[in-house]
Amino acid sequence: MTFLQPNAHYEERKMHNSQHTNWFLAAAFATIALVSLFQDLERFNGRDDFKDQGQKITWVGSAIICALGLASIGLFMGLFLRHRFVGNLLEVMLAFLTVGIWAAVLPTIMNPKHNIATAGDFGQIINANLFVFPWLGLISAVAVLGGSMRLFFDRDVAKDEKSSSTFVSWGAFVATSLIVMMAASRQYEDMMCDDEDTTMCDRLQYATWVGAIGGFLAFLWMMWDLCLPNRFSMVETVLSILVLTAWCFGITYITFSDNAPAPTFSTLYFFSWGSFALAAGLVASAVYRMFGAVMPGDDYSEDDHVQAKEVEHSDEDDNDDEERGRGAVVVEDEGIAAVPPTTAAKAHDQVYK
């Protein structure tokens, strides 16, 4: 009896559809970012330092075109060759390259000194489309990479592996933490904090360290979860509580008060809140699994409950077979007797004259 097999097929189809949707979003966001860059060329042409900035604009445009090309390849291969592409090494490599391109070009786009998407001391947004959609493209690429790695390493939630459901969330937390680290370190350098010690510089230093350490620990847990699933799940609970505690202080230092380094909309502002929200979600998931493993009044866990369900359905099938076997074939013709069959399928073999 394979009670979980239909659910496994359903989850597989669901994952394939999710991967195709994420590839589509990655291509769409890259297209919008490219259009936003081209439409803003007039503003760049009006600047006195356009010649010096031309190389940066060329680099940004080329990188976005490459990301769009990779996302388009993934989109069409996921549509027409889904069973040979989705969850295979080729998709993992394609998603990894897409993430790498976005990670390489985003610092150039978001650097206030370049005046492409942000400007000013705190990195205020001057082109909302060029600010938002490259980040959305990166997030979609990270989602594709996380999903493809789950399938490639056979980490499907249909197999009732509790920790696999948070794998993508941990991957997103790694990405947001590293972005916070890079944004805070860049702002720390722009403010020349090495030459002076201020409260804002101290908070930027805290943001840099909490992003670096949190992202590194989350990445280590992801590798552990891939290699040894369902082992030491308490570690995930403790780690998620630690990173949430660190980000409770971090979000206060970074976005609140007059000395906050990210009081307005900026890269550091958005991704600090993103890291905090992801950490809170990870804690909620970990605590639910920890306390939900044994329900109040029950003496067995969720795994035992699933096994009991399998046995129950198996017994029901056996009972159905027995019920079908208890019937008798009644034949009205004279000279033909009926013998109670053992199964309905063999009834015709047991009728004789």
mmCIF file of C-alpha atoms in Angstrom:
data_model
loop_
_atom_site.group_PDB
_atom_site.id
_atom_site.type_symbol
_atom_site.label_atom_id
_atom_site.label_comp_id
_atom_site.label_asym_id
_atom_site.label_seq_id
_atom_site.Cartn_x
_atom_site.Cartn_y
_atom_site.Cartn_z
ATOM 1 C CA MET A 1 0.000 0.000 0.000
ATOM 2 C CA THR A 2 1.495 3.326 -1.065
ATOM 3 C CA PHE A 3 -0.614 5.816 0.813
ATOM 4 C CA LEU A 4 1.723 8.780 0.244
ATOM 5 C CA GLN A 5 2.394 8.116 -3.429
ATOM 6 C CA PRO A 6 -0.487 10.214 -4.877
ATOM 7 C CA ASN A 7 0.537 13.088 -2.636
ATOM 8 C CA ALA A 8 4.126 12.683 -3.827
ATOM 9 C CA HIS A 9 3.027 12.958 -7.460
ATOM 10 C CA TYR A 10 0.934 15.992 -6.602
ATOM 11 C CA GLU A 11 3.858 17.647 -4.827
ATOM 12 C CA GLU A 12 6.133 16.892 -7.775
ATOM 13 C CA ARG A 13 3.728 18.568 -10.203
ATOM 14 C CA LYS A 14 3.353 21.451 -7.784
ATOM 15 C CA MET A 15 7.128 21.913 -7.574
ATOM 16 C CA HIS A 16 7.458 21.837 -11.379
ATOM 17 C CA ASN A 17 4.766 24.499 -11.679
ATOM 18 C CA SER A 18 6.427 26.577 -8.963
ATOM 19 C CA GLN A 19 9.798 26.395 -10.708
ATOM 20 C CA HIS A 20 8.284 27.461 -14.025
ATOM 21 C CA THR A 21 6.484 30.358 -12.316
ATOM 22 C CA ASN A 22 9.696 31.543 -10.670
ATOM 23 C CA TRP A 23 11.568 31.388 -13.982
ATOM 24 C CA PHE A 24 8.792 33.448 -15.553
ATOM 25 C CA LEU A 25 8.991 36.033 -12.765
ATOM 26 C CA ALA A 26 12.774 36.205 -13.062
ATOM 27 C CA ALA A 27 12.485 36.909 -16.798
ATOM 28 C CA ALA A 28 9.688 39.452 -16.301
ATOM 29 C CA PHE A 29 11.532 41.377 -13.587
ATOM 30 C CA ALA A 30 14.721 41.471 -15.661
ATOM 31 C CA THR A 31 12.744 42.822 -18.618
ATOM 32 C CA ILE A 32 11.203 45.605 -16.526
ATOM 33 C CA ALA A 33 14.603 46.511 -15.069
ATOM 34 C CA LEU A 34 16.105 46.707 -18.561
ATOM 35 C CA VAL A 35 13.279 48.919 -19.833
ATOM 36 C CA SER A 36 13.677 51.184 -16.787
ATOM 37 C CA LEU A 37 17.388 51.548 -17.490
ATOM 38 C CA PHE A 38 16.824 52.446 -21.146
ATOM 39 C CA GLN A 39 14.119 54.965 -20.295
ATOM 40 C CA ASP A 40 16.439 56.660 -17.809
ATOM 41 C CA LEU A 41 19.253 57.150 -20.317
ATOM 42 C CA GLU A 42 18.034 60.683 -21.005
ATOM 43 C CA ARG A 43 18.709 61.605 -17.386
ATOM 44 C CA PHE A 44 22.173 60.103 -17.622
ATOM 45 C CA ASN A 45 22.881 62.022 -20.849
ATOM 46 C CA GLY A 46 22.144 65.292 -19.079
ATOM 47 C CA ARG A 47 24.874 64.743 -16.509
ATOM 48 C CA ASP A 48 28.291 66.332 -16.862
ATOM 49 C CA ASP A 49 30.080 63.116 -15.920
ATOM 50 C CA PHE A 50 28.186 60.936 -18.390
ATOM 51 C CA LYS A 51 31.386 59.792 -20.072
ATOM 52 C CA ASP A 52 32.769 58.520 -16.785
ATOM 53 C CA GLN A 53 29.456 56.914 -15.931
ATOM 54 C CA GLY A 54 29.028 55.357 -19.367
ATOM 55 C CA GLN A 55 31.066 52.278 -18.479
ATOM 56 C CA LYS A 56 28.914 51.629 -15.423
ATOM 57 C CA ILE A 57 25.711 51.995 -17.455
ATOM 58 C CA THR A 58 27.087 49.617 -20.088
ATOM 59 C CA TRP A 59 28.016 47.086 -17.419
ATOM 60 C CA VAL A 60 24.581 47.308 -15.801
ATOM 61 C CA GLY A 61 22.771 46.939 -19.120
ATOM 62 C CA SER A 62 24.925 43.992 -20.213
ATOM 63 C CA ALA A 63 24.432 42.200 -16.903
ATOM 64 C CA ILE A 64 20.651 42.657 -16.993
ATOM 65 C CA ILE A 65 20.545 41.341 -20.573
ATOM 66 C CA CYS A 66 22.549 38.268 -19.498
ATOM 67 C CA ALA A 67 20.217 37.675 -16.547
ATOM 68 C CA LEU A 68 17.224 38.037 -18.867
ATOM 69 C CA GLY A 69 18.734 35.561 -21.323
ATOM 70 C CA LEU A 70 19.415 32.948 -18.651
ATOM 71 C CA ALA A 71 15.946 33.367 -17.161
ATOM 72 C CA SER A 72 14.374 33.008 -20.614
ATOM 73 C CA ILE A 73 16.318 29.802 -21.244
ATOM 74 C CA GLY A 74 15.151 28.434 -17.907
ATOM 75 C CA LEU A 75 11.577 29.496 -18.656
ATOM 76 C CA PHE A 76 11.345 27.704 -22.009
ATOM 77 C CA MET A 77 13.288 24.631 -20.924
ATOM 78 C CA GLY A 78 11.088 24.341 -17.856
ATOM 79 C CA LEU A 79 8.033 24.563 -20.104
ATOM 80 C CA PHE A 80 8.975 22.150 -22.894
ATOM 81 C CA LEU A 81 11.541 19.887 -21.172
ATOM 82 C CA ARG A 82 10.267 20.022 -17.622
ATOM 83 C CA HIS A 83 10.953 16.396 -16.674
ATOM 84 C CA ARG A 84 14.471 16.529 -18.088
ATOM 85 C CA PHE A 85 15.288 20.003 -16.827
ATOM 86 C CA VAL A 86 13.470 20.788 -13.572
ATOM 87 C CA GLY A 87 15.463 19.592 -10.577
ATOM 88 C CA ASN A 88 18.441 18.497 -12.659
ATOM 89 C CA LEU A 89 22.017 19.739 -12.465
ATOM 90 C CA LEU A 90 21.497 21.938 -15.531
ATOM 91 C CA GLU A 91 18.756 23.917 -13.807
ATOM 92 C CA VAL A 92 20.853 24.264 -10.655
ATOM 93 C CA MET A 93 23.770 25.647 -12.673
ATOM 94 C CA LEU A 94 21.529 27.978 -14.691
ATOM 95 C CA ALA A 95 19.894 29.333 -11.541
ATOM 96 C CA PHE A 96 23.285 29.715 -9.852
ATOM 97 C CA LEU A 97 24.611 31.762 -12.788
ATOM 98 C CA THR A 98 21.503 33.965 -12.732
ATOM 99 C CA VAL A 99 21.914 34.615 -9.015
ATOM 100 C CA GLY A 100 25.605 35.331 -9.540
ATOM 101 C CA ILE A 101 24.937 37.911 -12.263
ATOM 102 C CA TRP A 102 22.374 39.761 -10.157
ATOM 103 C CA ALA A 103 24.661 39.635 -7.129
ATOM 104 C CA ALA A 104 27.512 41.081 -9.195
ATOM 105 C CA VAL A 105 25.579 43.951 -10.786
ATOM 106 C CA LEU A 106 23.358 45.021 -7.895
ATOM 107 C CA PRO A 107 26.134 46.806 -5.947
ATOM 108 C CA THR A 108 26.732 48.998 -8.997
ATOM 109 C CA ILE A 109 23.024 49.750 -9.393
ATOM 110 C CA MET A 110 22.484 50.513 -5.716
ATOM 111 C CA ASN A 111 25.632 52.539 -5.067
ATOM 112 C CA PRO A 112 24.532 56.144 -4.358
ATOM 113 C CA LYS A 113 27.762 57.464 -5.878
ATOM 114 C CA HIS A 114 26.706 56.160 -9.288
ATOM 115 C CA ASN A 115 23.286 57.866 -9.177
ATOM 116 C CA ILE A 116 21.665 55.012 -11.077
ATOM 117 C CA ALA A 117 18.906 53.917 -8.701
ATOM 118 C CA THR A 118 19.893 55.658 -5.459
ATOM 119 C CA ALA A 119 21.639 58.868 -4.440
ATOM 120 C CA GLY A 120 22.503 60.865 -1.341
ATOM 121 C CA ASP A 121 24.176 60.029 1.939
ATOM 122 C CA PHE A 122 21.563 57.460 2.962
ATOM 123 C CA GLY A 123 20.986 55.992 -0.496
ATOM 124 C CA GLN A 124 17.587 57.543 -1.184
ATOM 125 C CA ILE A 125 15.711 56.043 -4.129
ATOM 126 C CA ILE A 126 15.702 58.165 -7.291
ATOM 127 C CA ASN A 127 14.459 55.503 -9.735
ATOM 128 C CA ALA A 128 11.940 53.218 -8.063
ATOM 129 C CA ASN A 129 11.628 50.743 -10.951
ATOM 130 C CA LEU A 130 15.376 50.384 -11.300
ATOM 131 C CA PHE A 131 15.626 49.919 -7.544
ATOM 132 C CA VAL A 132 12.802 47.419 -7.005
ATOM 133 C CA PHE A 133 12.884 45.110 -10.011
ATOM 134 C CA PRO A 134 16.569 44.104 -9.912
ATOM 135 C CA TRP A 135 15.991 43.034 -6.313
ATOM 136 C CA LEU A 136 12.866 41.139 -7.329
ATOM 137 C CA GLY A 137 14.871 39.499 -10.108
ATOM 138 C CA LEU A 138 17.462 38.370 -7.580
ATOM 139 C CA ILE A 139 14.781 37.078 -5.210
ATOM 140 C CA SER A 140 13.126 35.101 -8.012
ATOM 141 C CA ALA A 141 16.480 33.640 -9.038
ATOM 142 C CA VAL A 142 17.205 32.654 -5.433
ATOM 143 C CA ALA A 143 13.771 31.001 -5.244
ATOM 144 C CA VAL A 144 14.551 29.039 -8.411
ATOM 145 C CA LEU A 145 17.951 28.032 -7.051
ATOM 146 C CA GLY A 146 16.497 26.901 -3.735
ATOM 147 C CA GLY A 147 13.737 24.898 -5.415
ATOM 148 C CA SER A 148 16.097 23.265 -7.894
ATOM 149 C CA MET A 149 18.495 22.298 -5.100
ATOM 150 C CA ARG A 150 15.640 20.769 -3.112
ATOM 151 C CA LEU A 151 14.650 18.637 -6.093
ATOM 152 C CA PHE A 152 18.230 17.838 -7.080
ATOM 153 C CA PHE A 153 19.099 16.619 -3.590
ATOM 154 C CA ASP A 154 15.752 14.792 -3.350
ATOM 155 C CA ARG A 155 14.508 17.053 -0.551
ATOM 156 C CA ASP A 156 10.795 16.967 -1.365
ATOM 157 C CA VAL A 157 8.182 17.853 1.232
ATOM 158 C CA ALA A 158 6.072 14.970 -0.087
ATOM 159 C CA LYS A 159 8.515 12.607 1.606
ATOM 160 C CA ASP A 160 7.320 13.970 4.960
ATOM 161 C CA GLU A 161 10.680 15.536 5.753
ATOM 162 C CA LYS A 162 9.854 18.230 8.259
ATOM 163 C CA SER A 163 12.922 20.405 7.825
ATOM 164 C CA SER A 164 12.705 20.626 4.024
ATOM 165 C CA SER A 165 9.790 23.071 4.164
ATOM 166 C CA THR A 166 12.057 25.845 5.530
ATOM 167 C CA PHE A 167 14.965 25.281 3.159
ATOM 168 C CA VAL A 168 13.955 28.091 0.801
ATOM 169 C CA SER A 169 13.313 30.433 3.745
ATOM 170 C CA TRP A 170 16.817 29.816 5.055
ATOM 171 C CA GLY A 171 18.193 30.496 1.578
ATOM 172 C CA ALA A 172 16.288 33.771 1.397
ATOM 173 C CA PHE A 173 17.608 34.709 4.844
ATOM 174 C CA VAL A 174 21.174 34.073 3.672
ATOM 175 C CA ALA A 175 20.591 36.379 0.694
ATOM 176 C CA THR A 176 19.040 39.219 2.712
ATOM 177 C CA SER A 177 21.729 38.970 5.397
ATOM 178 C CA LEU A 178 24.534 39.235 2.855
ATOM 179 C CA ILE A 179 22.816 42.207 1.209
ATOM 180 C CA VAL A 180 22.556 43.938 4.586
ATOM 181 C CA MET A 181 26.239 43.244 5.187
ATOM 182 C CA MET A 182 27.272 44.730 1.831
ATOM 183 C CA ALA A 183 24.974 47.763 2.115
ATOM 184 C CA ALA A 184 26.107 48.552 5.658
ATOM 185 C CA SER A 185 29.800 48.134 4.849
ATOM 186 C CA ARG A 186 29.472 50.386 1.790
ATOM 187 C CA GLN A 187 27.717 53.083 3.809
ATOM 188 C CA TYR A 188 30.326 52.681 6.560
ATOM 189 C CA GLU A 189 33.042 53.366 3.999
ATOM 190 C CA ASP A 190 31.192 56.298 2.416
ATOM 191 C CA MET A 191 30.786 57.981 5.787
ATOM 192 C CA MET A 192 34.529 57.551 6.453
ATOM 193 C CA CYS A 193 33.830 55.914 9.787
ATOM 194 C CA ASP A 194 37.437 54.764 10.008
ATOM 195 C CA ASP A 195 38.433 58.362 10.738
ATOM 196 C CA GLU A 196 35.697 59.108 13.270
ATOM 197 C CA ASP A 197 33.734 57.146 15.834
ATOM 198 C CA THR A 198 30.037 58.055 15.990
ATOM 199 C CA THR A 199 26.855 56.324 17.085
ATOM 200 C CA MET A 200 25.756 55.877 13.483
ATOM 201 C CA CYS A 201 29.080 54.275 12.592
ATOM 202 C CA ASP A 202 28.735 51.861 15.514
ATOM 203 C CA ARG A 203 25.283 50.872 14.316
ATOM 204 C CA LEU A 204 26.556 50.352 10.791
ATOM 205 C CA GLN A 205 29.273 48.125 12.180
ATOM 206 C CA TYR A 206 26.661 46.112 14.074
ATOM 207 C CA ALA A 207 24.584 45.746 10.894
ATOM 208 C CA THR A 208 27.634 44.521 9.000
ATOM 209 C CA TRP A 209 28.484 41.900 11.596
ATOM 210 C CA VAL A 210 24.933 40.671 12.173
ATOM 211 C CA GLY A 211 24.460 40.283 8.428
ATOM 212 C CA ALA A 212 27.748 38.439 7.950
ATOM 213 C CA ILE A 213 27.474 36.113 10.956
ATOM 214 C CA GLY A 214 23.764 35.441 10.505
ATOM 215 C CA GLY A 215 24.168 34.661 6.816
ATOM 216 C CA PHE A 216 27.158 32.392 7.447
ATOM 217 C CA LEU A 217 25.406 30.399 10.182
ATOM 218 C CA ALA A 218 22.263 30.090 8.071
ATOM 219 C CA PHE A 219 24.319 28.797 5.137
ATOM 220 C CA LEU A 220 25.993 26.213 7.374
ATOM 221 C CA TRP A 221 22.583 25.032 8.551
ATOM 222 C CA MET A 222 21.375 24.708 4.945
ATOM 223 C CA MET A 223 24.335 22.477 4.098
ATOM 224 C CA TRP A 224 23.706 20.430 7.247
ATOM 225 C CA ASP A 225 20.039 20.104 6.348
ATOM 226 C CA LEU A 226 20.920 18.877 2.862
ATOM 227 C CA CYS A 227 23.399 16.262 4.049
ATOM 228 C CA LEU A 228 21.678 15.105 7.246
ATOM 229 C CA PRO A 229 17.934 15.816 7.033
ATOM 230 C CA ASN A 230 15.818 15.311 10.148
ATOM 231 C CA ARG A 231 18.914 15.219 12.352
ATOM 232 C CA PHE A 232 19.211 17.516 15.367
ATOM 233 C CA SER A 233 16.156 19.597 14.475
ATOM 234 C CA MET A 234 16.585 21.334 17.829
ATOM 235 C CA VAL A 235 19.622 23.069 16.316
ATOM 236 C CA GLU A 236 17.349 24.787 13.797
ATOM 237 C CA THR A 237 15.063 26.007 16.567
ATOM 238 C CA VAL A 238 17.943 27.395 18.635
ATOM 239 C CA LEU A 239 19.605 28.984 15.597
ATOM 240 C CA SER A 240 16.409 30.658 14.415
ATOM 241 C CA ILE A 241 15.775 32.083 17.901
ATOM 242 C CA LEU A 242 19.338 33.424 18.046
ATOM 243 C CA VAL A 243 19.130 35.172 14.677
ATOM 244 C CA LEU A 244 15.714 36.619 15.530
ATOM 245 C CA THR A 245 17.079 37.987 18.814
ATOM 246 C CA ALA A 246 20.026 39.541 16.993
ATOM 247 C CA TRP A 247 17.707 41.119 14.441
ATOM 248 C CA CYS A 248 15.377 42.474 17.117
ATOM 249 C CA PHE A 249 18.297 44.611 18.265
ATOM 250 C CA GLY A 250 19.442 45.144 14.690
ATOM 251 C CA ILE A 251 16.159 46.489 13.370
ATOM 252 C CA THR A 252 16.033 48.894 16.317
ATOM 253 C CA TYR A 253 19.579 50.141 15.772
ATOM 254 C CA ILE A 254 19.292 50.405 11.986
ATOM 255 C CA THR A 255 15.868 51.956 11.373
ATOM 256 C CA PHE A 256 14.803 53.723 14.587
ATOM 257 C CA SER A 257 15.975 56.932 16.320
ATOM 258 C CA ASP A 258 17.802 59.968 14.932
ATOM 259 C CA ASN A 259 21.142 58.157 14.720
ATOM 260 C CA ALA A 260 19.768 55.287 12.639
ATOM 261 C CA PRO A 261 21.772 54.641 9.443
ATOM 262 C CA ALA A 262 18.634 53.695 7.469
ATOM 263 C CA PRO A 263 15.813 56.028 8.539
ATOM 264 C CA THR A 264 14.324 56.248 5.016
ATOM 265 C CA PHE A 265 13.683 53.883 2.125
ATOM 266 C CA SER A 266 16.989 52.408 1.015
ATOM 267 C CA THR A 267 18.658 49.068 0.401
ATOM 268 C CA LEU A 268 19.705 48.771 4.025
ATOM 269 C CA TYR A 269 16.209 49.674 5.221
ATOM 270 C CA PHE A 270 14.308 47.151 3.085
ATOM 271 C CA PHE A 271 16.606 44.201 3.602
ATOM 272 C CA SER A 272 16.997 44.785 7.319
ATOM 273 C CA TRP A 273 13.248 44.438 7.655
ATOM 274 C CA GLY A 274 13.338 41.504 5.240
ATOM 275 C CA SER A 275 15.896 39.675 7.389
ATOM 276 C CA PHE A 276 13.852 40.367 10.501
ATOM 277 C CA ALA A 277 10.647 39.077 8.879
ATOM 278 C CA LEU A 278 12.338 35.909 7.613
ATOM 279 C CA ALA A 279 13.907 35.250 11.015
ATOM 280 C CA ALA A 280 10.502 35.639 12.668
ATOM 281 C CA GLY A 281 8.963 33.225 10.168
ATOM 282 C CA LEU A 282 11.719 30.675 10.771
ATOM 283 C CA VAL A 283 11.158 30.855 14.526
ATOM 284 C CA ALA A 284 7.417 30.386 14.063
ATOM 285 C CA SER A 285 7.961 27.327 11.842
ATOM 286 C CA ALA A 286 10.559 25.800 14.150
ATOM 287 C CA VAL A 287 8.460 26.295 17.277
ATOM 288 C CA TYR A 288 5.387 24.860 15.560
ATOM 289 C CA ARG A 289 7.261 21.726 14.529
ATOM 290 C CA MET A 290 8.823 21.360 17.961
ATOM 291 C CA PHE A 291 5.555 21.643 19.905
ATOM 292 C CA GLY A 292 3.366 20.195 17.170
ATOM 293 C CA ALA A 293 5.272 16.918 16.964
ATOM 294 C CA VAL A 294 3.156 15.543 19.811
ATOM 295 C CA MET A 295 -0.372 16.849 20.090
ATOM 296 C CA PRO A 296 -1.909 17.403 23.546
ATOM 297 C CA GLY A 297 -3.361 14.165 24.824
ATOM 298 C CA ASP A 298 -1.600 12.012 22.217
ATOM 299 C CA ASP A 299 1.191 9.594 22.914
ATOM 300 C CA TYR A 300 2.629 9.435 19.422
ATOM 301 C CA SER A 301 4.167 11.897 17.029
ATOM 302 C CA GLU A 302 3.126 13.065 13.585
ATOM 303 C CA ASP A 303 5.270 10.369 11.979
ATOM 304 C CA ASP A 304 3.463 7.701 14.001
ATOM 305 C CA HIS A 305 0.184 9.297 12.976
ATOM 306 C CA VAL A 306 1.113 9.012 9.286
ATOM 307 C CA GLN A 307 2.137 5.376 9.731
ATOM 308 C CA ALA A 308 -1.127 4.646 11.524
ATOM 309 C CA LYS A 309 -3.021 6.205 8.634
ATOM 310 C CA GLU A 310 -1.161 3.968 6.194
ATOM 311 C CA VAL A 311 -2.076 0.863 8.207
ATOM 312 C CA GLU A 312 -5.675 2.025 8.477
ATOM 313 C CA HIS A 313 -6.017 2.506 4.730
ATOM 314 C CA SER A 314 -4.320 -0.839 4.116
ATOM 315 C CA ASP A 315 -6.809 -2.579 6.434
ATOM 316 C CA GLU A 316 -9.700 -0.878 4.653
ATOM 317 C CA ASP A 317 -8.491 -2.205 1.304
ATOM 318 C CA ASP A 318 -8.189 -5.729 2.733
ATOM 319 C CA ASN A 319 -11.699 -5.511 4.158
ATOM 320 C CA ASP A 320 -13.029 -4.375 0.791
ATOM 321 C CA ASP A 321 -11.438 -7.403 -0.858
ATOM 322 C CA GLU A 322 -13.021 -9.686 1.724
ATOM 323 C CA GLU A 323 -16.427 -8.093 1.243
ATOM 324 C CA ARG A 324 -16.194 -8.575 -2.490
ATOM 325 C CA GLY A 325 -15.199 -12.209 -1.938
ATOM 326 C CA ARG A 326 -18.221 -13.053 0.187
ATOM 327 C CA GLY A 327 -20.713 -12.722 -2.648
ATOM 328 C CA ALA A 328 -22.258 -15.717 -4.394
ATOM 329 C CA VAL A 329 -23.039 -16.154 -8.027
ATOM 330 C CA VAL A 330 -26.649 -17.113 -8.620
ATOM 331 C CA VAL A 331 -27.395 -18.850 -11.898
ATOM 332 C CA GLU A 332 -31.021 -19.594 -12.840
ATOM 333 C CA ASP A 333 -30.299 -22.194 -15.507
ATOM 334 C CA GLU A 334 -31.156 -25.732 -14.535
ATOM 335 C CA GLY A 335 -28.250 -27.997 -13.926
ATOM 336 C CA ILE A 336 -25.888 -25.221 -12.980
ATOM 337 C CA ALA A 337 -24.860 -24.865 -9.362
ATOM 338 C CA ALA A 338 -23.229 -21.866 -7.712
ATOM 339 C CA VAL A 339 -20.297 -22.021 -5.359
ATOM 340 C CA PRO A 340 -19.468 -19.028 -3.132
ATOM 341 C CA PRO A 341 -16.398 -17.487 -4.709
ATOM 342 C CA THR A 342 -13.368 -16.370 -2.774
ATOM 343 C CA THR A 343 -13.074 -13.218 -4.852
ATOM 344 C CA ALA A 344 -15.376 -11.541 -7.298
ATOM 345 C CA ALA A 345 -12.687 -11.615 -9.966
ATOM 346 C CA LYS A 346 -12.521 -15.434 -9.851
ATOM 347 C CA ALA A 347 -16.260 -16.026 -9.678
ATOM 348 C CA HIS A 348 -16.639 -17.142 -13.277
ATOM 349 C CA ASP A 349 -13.925 -19.786 -12.826
ATOM 350 C CA GLN A 350 -15.825 -21.449 -9.994
ATOM 351 C CA VAL A 351 -19.172 -21.877 -11.739
ATOM 352 C CA TYR A 352 -19.637 -25.426 -13.042
ATOM 353 C CA LYS A 353 -22.358 -27.700 -14.219
#
